[in-house]
Amino acid sequence: MKNIRIITSILCLTILWTCSNDEYQDYDAPDELSDILWLIGTNKNSQDQYSINAATHLSFLDLSQGAVSHEWIIEEGNNFLKEGFNSTDSLTAFIIPNAGLSTTKPKAHILFNNSGLNKVRLLNKFDKPVKYVSSQGILEAVQEGNLWVIDTTFTFDVYAQIKPAFKVYQDGVEILNITEADMPSVSDSDSWPTIEVEAGTALRFEDLTTVGRPNGRSWRFPEGTPNQIGGVTANVSFFQLGTFTGEMRSFRVSPLPTSTVTKLIPLKVKVIPSSQPFVFSGQIKESENEKILFQLNGEVVPFSGEEANFTVNVFNEQSGFNQVIPVQTASVSTDNATFIELTLSQPIYNSDTITVTYDASTNGITSTDTRVLQSFGPERVQMYFGNNILPGNSWASFEPSGGGINNAFASNQFFIPGGQGNGQFDDLIWERVTTKSFDGVASMRYKLPAGEKLPLINLFGFGLADGPGGVPAGTYRVSYRVYKENSNLQKFRMEFGNPTTDIKIFDISAIPNNQWVEVSETITFNEDLTADNYRTALRIVDEDNPGITGPQLLYFDDLALIKLEPRL
């Protein structure tokens, strides 16, 4: 028996979805010819015609010439269909009663009901030898008595109807368990349990669906935040007072056979006023359009006239500017009602240091659950910075590989003088590795064994001016991502220019081990960095780390230079 899974070169495919009586014309082959050919209908819901949804039909047509007999054989649970149905018909009405599991007609319309692997067998018999030559090889008839038999099996992966299953948790405690067999209905909503949640808190949802093999899902609560979210697990917060319901949507998307099923979440979420004070949540930042946004632990009722209660102090070290800039407008964000937006009466720059203070003496800002915003500040604003001027996925993130020990295996964009001994402790001190990275696949590892003093080894870089025109003179925010796995180092330094014109020392004494942390400094280049002076050096030296010895294990990734806006 020849088992065929996907052999598109053997199959002549045609679209056979609407099956009217005259769709297939009977074909009488000349008696003296014997040949093998068959047609199988395509599956409009899948990129792979051998992967289909349950309750889907496919049409088969055996066009083999000179065959003594044809036989299509199906498995128990699947059905043969009558002709004459269309895409809007219920296929069960067209099942041929008492048809059994085989038909000797050249044409067969098969309804697939069984999930999992399903086989359709085509058995052709000829009175002379036949063969079929394809890219998969030669399919030859096997002699059985006086006849020659071609026995071919087509295997289809049938995906069951999706049956969503999920759980809901509050504060880590399971409060709802919906199995694949449960079918919640709006008509039963009066019997649904009610769960009280304080405004600003969240419920956690967990997808447990396996039947139907979905590859995606979404959780939908119109009054939740977010109001729609994906993920096997998802947290939805509630800020608005009231009682709300939601739904879970489970789906298969391409390249699998597409299907979507929605199941109600049979739970009434009753949002009550929070018992917590209404406060600044710890996130305040500048947006690209120079607005200052900060988040609160609840949704804000629209307000006006609160501008004078905000104090925004702006300090710029380079220019000496140090003033309170009046707030021109203060309002609730139209994108997210848990944010307040401040528009200042003067321009601000990303080289500024800005703090925001709020005085709640007028009780003028309240939450949708009737709490009054408390005073806060001064809180430092996270400034908006533009893009890294260094090319992504390149030398600054240690992505290219190559070279040897004296290149730290990080391509010829890096160099360590041979006499400094990068390999003096068996393992390399500086080495490009792929075992850990912040972004991309690689980072630069610094490693020292226990008991060793910090050696003088310079990791010189030569890619800084790769872009057209190099790096223009100006003030920049220079940063690295650092991961301390096992290290008590206090500082490292970056040096720029050849000869060195600028040095920046980065304090890493307070950053925690075992997580990536961004460290940054401000640097001013008084002249362009070009091919004549573009060298950098990454260095760890004794004078910055007095008394420090090994072992040391840390990683560097994603050197960035971001242009700062000077305040003149």
mmCIF file of C-alpha atoms in Angstrom, residues 112-340:
data_model
loop_
_atom_site.group_PDB
_atom_site.id
_atom_site.type_symbol
_atom_site.label_atom_id
_atom_site.label_comp_id
_atom_site.label_asym_id
_atom_site.label_seq_id
_atom_site.Cartn_x
_atom_site.Cartn_y
_atom_site.Cartn_z
ATOM 1 C CA PHE A 112 -14.855 14.090 7.830
ATOM 2 C CA ASN A 113 -16.282 13.809 11.340
ATOM 3 C CA ASN A 114 -13.429 12.157 13.226
ATOM 4 C CA SER A 115 -10.729 14.356 14.731
ATOM 5 C CA GLY A 116 -7.112 13.321 14.389
ATOM 6 C CA LEU A 117 -5.552 11.380 11.521
ATOM 7 C CA ASN A 118 -8.088 10.102 8.985
ATOM 8 C CA LYS A 119 -7.332 7.875 6.014
ATOM 9 C CA VAL A 120 -9.022 7.657 2.635
ATOM 10 C CA ARG A 121 -8.005 4.656 0.560
ATOM 11 C CA LEU A 122 -8.251 4.450 -3.231
ATOM 12 C CA LEU A 123 -8.147 0.903 -4.643
ATOM 13 C CA ASN A 124 -7.819 0.641 -8.429
ATOM 14 C CA LYS A 125 -7.554 -2.604 -10.389
ATOM 15 C CA PHE A 126 -6.299 -2.949 -13.969
ATOM 16 C CA ASP A 127 -6.020 -5.808 -16.438
ATOM 17 C CA LYS A 128 -2.473 -4.818 -17.369
ATOM 18 C CA PRO A 129 0.579 -3.368 -15.536
ATOM 19 C CA VAL A 130 0.487 0.397 -14.881
ATOM 20 C CA LYS A 131 2.773 2.814 -13.111
ATOM 21 C CA TYR A 132 2.870 6.481 -12.170
ATOM 22 C CA VAL A 133 6.102 8.465 -12.306
ATOM 23 C CA SER A 134 6.330 11.452 -9.944
ATOM 24 C CA SER A 135 8.927 13.515 -8.118
ATOM 25 C CA GLN A 136 8.366 11.201 -5.155
ATOM 26 C CA GLY A 137 9.283 8.112 -7.145
ATOM 27 C CA ILE A 138 7.540 5.496 -9.226
ATOM 28 C CA LEU A 139 4.202 4.109 -8.092
ATOM 29 C CA GLU A 140 3.793 0.664 -9.679
ATOM 30 C CA ALA A 141 0.819 -1.658 -9.691
ATOM 31 C CA VAL A 142 1.136 -4.948 -7.801
ATOM 32 C CA GLN A 143 -0.162 -8.116 -9.423
ATOM 33 C CA GLU A 144 -2.926 -9.937 -7.549
ATOM 34 C CA GLY A 145 -4.141 -12.940 -9.527
ATOM 35 C CA ASN A 146 -5.020 -11.822 -13.044
ATOM 36 C CA LEU A 147 -5.297 -8.147 -12.114
ATOM 37 C CA TRP A 148 -2.884 -5.328 -11.323
ATOM 38 C CA VAL A 149 -3.662 -3.266 -8.220
ATOM 39 C CA ILE A 150 -2.813 0.323 -7.283
ATOM 40 C CA ASP A 151 -3.549 0.720 -3.557
ATOM 41 C CA THR A 152 -3.132 4.322 -2.357
ATOM 42 C CA THR A 153 -3.942 5.866 1.024
ATOM 43 C CA PHE A 154 -4.359 9.600 1.597
ATOM 44 C CA THR A 155 -3.966 10.782 5.216
ATOM 45 C CA PHE A 156 -5.715 13.903 6.506
ATOM 46 C CA ASP A 157 -5.196 15.620 9.854
ATOM 47 C CA VAL A 158 -8.674 16.630 10.995
ATOM 48 C CA TYR A 159 -8.946 19.379 13.616
ATOM 49 C CA ALA A 160 -11.851 19.062 16.025
ATOM 50 C CA GLN A 161 -14.138 21.975 16.781
ATOM 51 C CA ILE A 162 -12.477 24.187 19.367
ATOM 52 C CA LYS A 163 -13.930 23.815 22.851
ATOM 53 C CA PRO A 164 -12.637 26.611 25.101
ATOM 54 C CA ALA A 165 -11.735 25.876 28.711
ATOM 55 C CA PHE A 166 -10.350 28.355 31.228
ATOM 56 C CA LYS A 167 -9.956 29.393 34.842
ATOM 57 C CA VAL A 168 -10.289 32.761 36.579
ATOM 58 C CA TYR A 169 -8.283 33.816 39.642
ATOM 59 C CA GLN A 170 -8.567 36.655 42.147
ATOM 60 C CA ASP A 171 -5.521 37.364 44.302
ATOM 61 C CA GLY A 172 -4.118 33.972 43.295
ATOM 62 C CA VAL A 173 -7.251 32.069 44.357
ATOM 63 C CA GLU A 174 -9.278 30.175 41.764
ATOM 64 C CA ILE A 175 -12.811 31.580 41.569
ATOM 65 C CA LEU A 176 -14.094 30.004 38.336
ATOM 66 C CA ASN A 177 -13.320 26.827 36.386
ATOM 67 C CA ILE A 178 -14.988 26.389 32.996
ATOM 68 C CA THR A 179 -14.371 23.066 31.266
ATOM 69 C CA GLU A 180 -14.637 22.230 27.581
ATOM 70 C CA ALA A 181 -18.068 20.702 28.247
ATOM 71 C CA ASP A 182 -19.517 23.858 29.824
ATOM 72 C CA MET A 183 -21.614 26.026 27.492
ATOM 73 C CA PRO A 184 -22.540 29.267 29.297
ATOM 74 C CA SER A 185 -25.532 31.127 27.897
ATOM 75 C CA VAL A 186 -26.818 34.664 28.338
ATOM 76 C CA SER A 187 -30.177 33.165 29.217
ATOM 77 C CA ASP A 188 -28.570 31.694 32.347
ATOM 78 C CA SER A 189 -26.838 34.917 33.390
ATOM 79 C CA ASP A 190 -29.104 35.385 36.413
ATOM 80 C CA SER A 191 -27.460 32.332 37.965
ATOM 81 C CA TRP A 192 -23.881 33.439 37.283
ATOM 82 C CA PRO A 193 -21.756 34.094 40.384
ATOM 83 C CA THR A 194 -20.871 37.686 41.263
ATOM 84 C CA ILE A 195 -17.347 38.557 42.349
ATOM 85 C CA GLU A 196 -16.512 41.905 43.933
ATOM 86 C CA VAL A 197 -13.263 43.562 42.917
ATOM 87 C CA GLU A 198 -11.931 46.851 44.188
ATOM 88 C CA ALA A 199 -11.380 49.512 41.554
ATOM 89 C CA GLY A 200 -7.812 49.395 40.305
ATOM 90 C CA THR A 201 -7.352 45.673 40.963
ATOM 91 C CA ALA A 202 -7.198 42.835 38.450
ATOM 92 C CA LEU A 203 -8.450 39.341 37.740
ATOM 93 C CA ARG A 204 -6.183 36.758 36.144
ATOM 94 C CA PHE A 205 -7.394 34.513 33.334
ATOM 95 C CA GLU A 206 -5.794 31.223 32.288
ATOM 96 C CA ASP A 207 -6.492 29.405 29.014
ATOM 97 C CA LEU A 208 -6.760 25.615 29.432
ATOM 98 C CA THR A 209 -8.094 24.827 25.955
ATOM 99 C CA THR A 210 -6.734 21.699 24.277
ATOM 100 C CA VAL A 211 -9.629 20.329 22.201
ATOM 101 C CA GLY A 212 -9.338 21.646 18.667
ATOM 102 C CA ARG A 213 -5.667 22.556 19.062
ATOM 103 C CA PRO A 214 -6.072 26.366 18.988
ATOM 104 C CA ASN A 215 -2.986 28.524 18.530
ATOM 105 C CA GLY A 216 -4.380 31.793 19.853
ATOM 106 C CA ARG A 217 -6.916 33.368 22.154
ATOM 107 C CA SER A 218 -8.195 36.732 23.390
ATOM 108 C CA TRP A 219 -9.879 37.849 26.597
ATOM 109 C CA ARG A 220 -12.481 40.568 26.061
ATOM 110 C CA PHE A 221 -13.975 42.846 28.726
ATOM 111 C CA PRO A 222 -15.269 46.114 27.192
ATOM 112 C CA GLU A 223 -14.956 47.906 30.568
ATOM 113 C CA GLY A 224 -11.630 46.291 31.507
ATOM 114 C CA THR A 225 -8.081 47.528 31.055
ATOM 115 C CA PRO A 226 -7.025 46.423 28.560
ATOM 116 C CA ASN A 227 -10.421 45.738 27.042
ATOM 117 C CA GLN A 228 -8.907 42.998 24.900
ATOM 118 C CA ILE A 229 -5.724 41.035 25.558
ATOM 119 C CA GLY A 230 -4.127 37.817 24.349
ATOM 120 C CA GLY A 231 -1.911 35.350 26.161
ATOM 121 C CA VAL A 232 -2.296 31.957 27.789
ATOM 122 C CA THR A 233 -2.522 33.927 31.024
ATOM 123 C CA ALA A 234 -3.697 37.521 31.145
ATOM 124 C CA ASN A 235 -4.471 40.146 33.769
ATOM 125 C CA VAL A 236 -7.420 42.482 33.278
ATOM 126 C CA SER A 237 -7.802 45.464 35.617
ATOM 127 C CA PHE A 238 -11.076 47.201 36.423
ATOM 128 C CA PHE A 239 -11.375 50.892 37.280
ATOM 129 C CA GLN A 240 -14.933 51.886 36.420
ATOM 130 C CA LEU A 241 -17.665 51.217 38.982
ATOM 131 C CA GLY A 242 -20.411 48.854 37.880
ATOM 132 C CA THR A 243 -21.061 45.198 37.073
ATOM 133 C CA PHE A 244 -19.500 43.789 33.924
ATOM 134 C CA THR A 245 -19.151 40.577 31.937
ATOM 135 C CA GLY A 246 -16.740 39.346 29.306
ATOM 136 C CA GLU A 247 -15.912 36.551 26.916
ATOM 137 C CA MET A 248 -13.023 34.356 25.853
ATOM 138 C CA ARG A 249 -12.329 33.845 22.161
ATOM 139 C CA SER A 250 -10.255 30.810 21.133
ATOM 140 C CA PHE A 251 -9.012 30.460 17.580
ATOM 141 C CA ARG A 252 -6.800 28.751 15.066
ATOM 142 C CA VAL A 253 -5.059 30.904 12.508
ATOM 143 C CA SER A 254 -2.945 30.153 9.462
ATOM 144 C CA PRO A 255 -1.128 27.925 8.694
ATOM 145 C CA LEU A 256 -3.582 25.718 10.657
ATOM 146 C CA PRO A 257 -7.167 25.276 9.450
ATOM 147 C CA THR A 258 -8.832 28.492 10.547
ATOM 148 C CA SER A 259 -11.616 28.527 13.115
ATOM 149 C CA THR A 260 -12.899 30.781 15.897
ATOM 150 C CA VAL A 261 -15.103 29.926 18.869
ATOM 151 C CA THR A 262 -16.337 32.399 21.480
ATOM 152 C CA LYS A 263 -17.372 31.311 24.967
ATOM 153 C CA LEU A 264 -18.945 33.615 27.533
ATOM 154 C CA ILE A 265 -17.162 34.015 30.857
ATOM 155 C CA PRO A 266 -20.054 33.216 33.229
ATOM 156 C CA LEU A 267 -19.011 35.664 35.904
ATOM 157 C CA LYS A 268 -20.372 39.037 36.980
ATOM 158 C CA VAL A 269 -17.521 41.352 37.899
ATOM 159 C CA LYS A 270 -18.831 43.933 40.355
ATOM 160 C CA VAL A 271 -16.364 46.805 40.703
ATOM 161 C CA ILE A 272 -16.609 48.587 44.048
ATOM 162 C CA PRO A 273 -14.730 51.648 45.378
ATOM 163 C CA SER A 274 -11.148 50.939 46.304
ATOM 164 C CA SER A 275 -10.120 50.870 49.941
ATOM 165 C CA GLN A 276 -6.690 52.183 48.926
ATOM 166 C CA PRO A 277 -5.847 55.900 48.675
ATOM 167 C CA PHE A 278 -5.876 57.471 45.211
ATOM 168 C CA VAL A 279 -2.176 58.022 44.499
ATOM 169 C CA PHE A 280 0.528 58.458 41.900
ATOM 170 C CA SER A 281 1.528 54.954 40.764
ATOM 171 C CA GLY A 282 5.227 55.575 40.180
ATOM 172 C CA GLN A 283 5.366 56.096 36.404
ATOM 173 C CA ILE A 284 5.927 59.590 35.013
ATOM 174 C CA LYS A 285 7.424 60.289 31.608
ATOM 175 C CA GLU A 286 7.746 62.733 28.750
ATOM 176 C CA SER A 287 6.065 61.787 25.472
ATOM 177 C CA GLU A 288 7.467 62.526 22.035
ATOM 178 C CA ASN A 289 5.257 65.622 21.753
ATOM 179 C CA GLU A 290 6.717 67.047 25.017
ATOM 180 C CA LYS A 291 3.671 66.297 27.139
ATOM 181 C CA ILE A 292 4.287 64.904 30.612
ATOM 182 C CA LEU A 293 2.194 61.854 31.483
ATOM 183 C CA PHE A 294 1.818 60.123 34.802
ATOM 184 C CA GLN A 295 -0.314 57.213 35.910
ATOM 185 C CA LEU A 296 -2.561 56.875 38.948
ATOM 186 C CA ASN A 297 -3.966 53.762 40.586
ATOM 187 C CA GLY A 298 -7.459 54.405 39.263
ATOM 188 C CA GLU A 299 -9.406 56.039 36.456
ATOM 189 C CA VAL A 300 -9.722 59.818 36.699
ATOM 190 C CA VAL A 301 -12.922 61.835 36.428
ATOM 191 C CA PRO A 302 -12.476 64.629 33.833
ATOM 192 C CA PHE A 303 -11.474 67.852 35.588
ATOM 193 C CA SER A 304 -10.418 71.435 34.901
ATOM 194 C CA GLY A 305 -8.695 74.307 36.671
ATOM 195 C CA GLU A 306 -6.013 72.211 38.404
ATOM 196 C CA GLU A 307 -2.991 73.593 36.522
ATOM 197 C CA ALA A 308 -1.803 75.810 39.390
ATOM 198 C CA ASN A 309 -1.628 72.818 41.734
ATOM 199 C CA PHE A 310 1.184 71.250 39.699
ATOM 200 C CA THR A 311 4.753 72.469 40.166
ATOM 201 C CA VAL A 312 7.115 71.484 37.354
ATOM 202 C CA ASN A 313 10.751 72.289 38.042
ATOM 203 C CA VAL A 314 13.165 72.154 35.104
ATOM 204 C CA PHE A 315 16.924 72.029 35.611
ATOM 205 C CA ASN A 316 19.584 71.839 32.924
ATOM 206 C CA GLU A 317 23.121 71.273 34.125
ATOM 207 C CA GLN A 318 24.823 72.321 30.889
ATOM 208 C CA SER A 319 23.029 75.646 30.499
ATOM 209 C CA GLY A 320 22.449 76.408 34.188
ATOM 210 C CA PHE A 321 18.702 76.774 33.588
ATOM 211 C CA ASN A 322 16.713 76.137 36.790
ATOM 212 C CA GLN A 323 13.112 77.351 36.796
ATOM 213 C CA VAL A 324 9.539 76.384 37.505
ATOM 214 C CA ILE A 325 7.687 76.238 34.191
ATOM 215 C CA PRO A 326 3.929 76.864 34.513
ATOM 216 C CA VAL A 327 1.523 74.145 33.436
ATOM 217 C CA GLN A 328 -0.580 75.363 30.534
ATOM 218 C CA THR A 329 -3.135 72.543 30.600
ATOM 219 C CA ALA A 330 -3.774 69.524 32.827
ATOM 220 C CA SER A 331 -6.285 66.904 31.716
ATOM 221 C CA VAL A 332 -7.196 63.228 31.673
ATOM 222 C CA SER A 333 -5.549 61.302 28.844
ATOM 223 C CA THR A 334 -7.955 60.419 26.055
ATOM 224 C CA ASP A 335 -6.059 57.160 25.459
ATOM 225 C CA ASN A 336 -6.136 55.849 29.020
ATOM 226 C CA ALA A 337 -8.174 57.389 31.819
ATOM 227 C CA THR A 338 -5.654 56.275 34.457
ATOM 228 C CA PHE A 339 -3.183 58.857 33.058
ATOM 229 C CA ILE A 340 -3.047 62.629 33.475
#
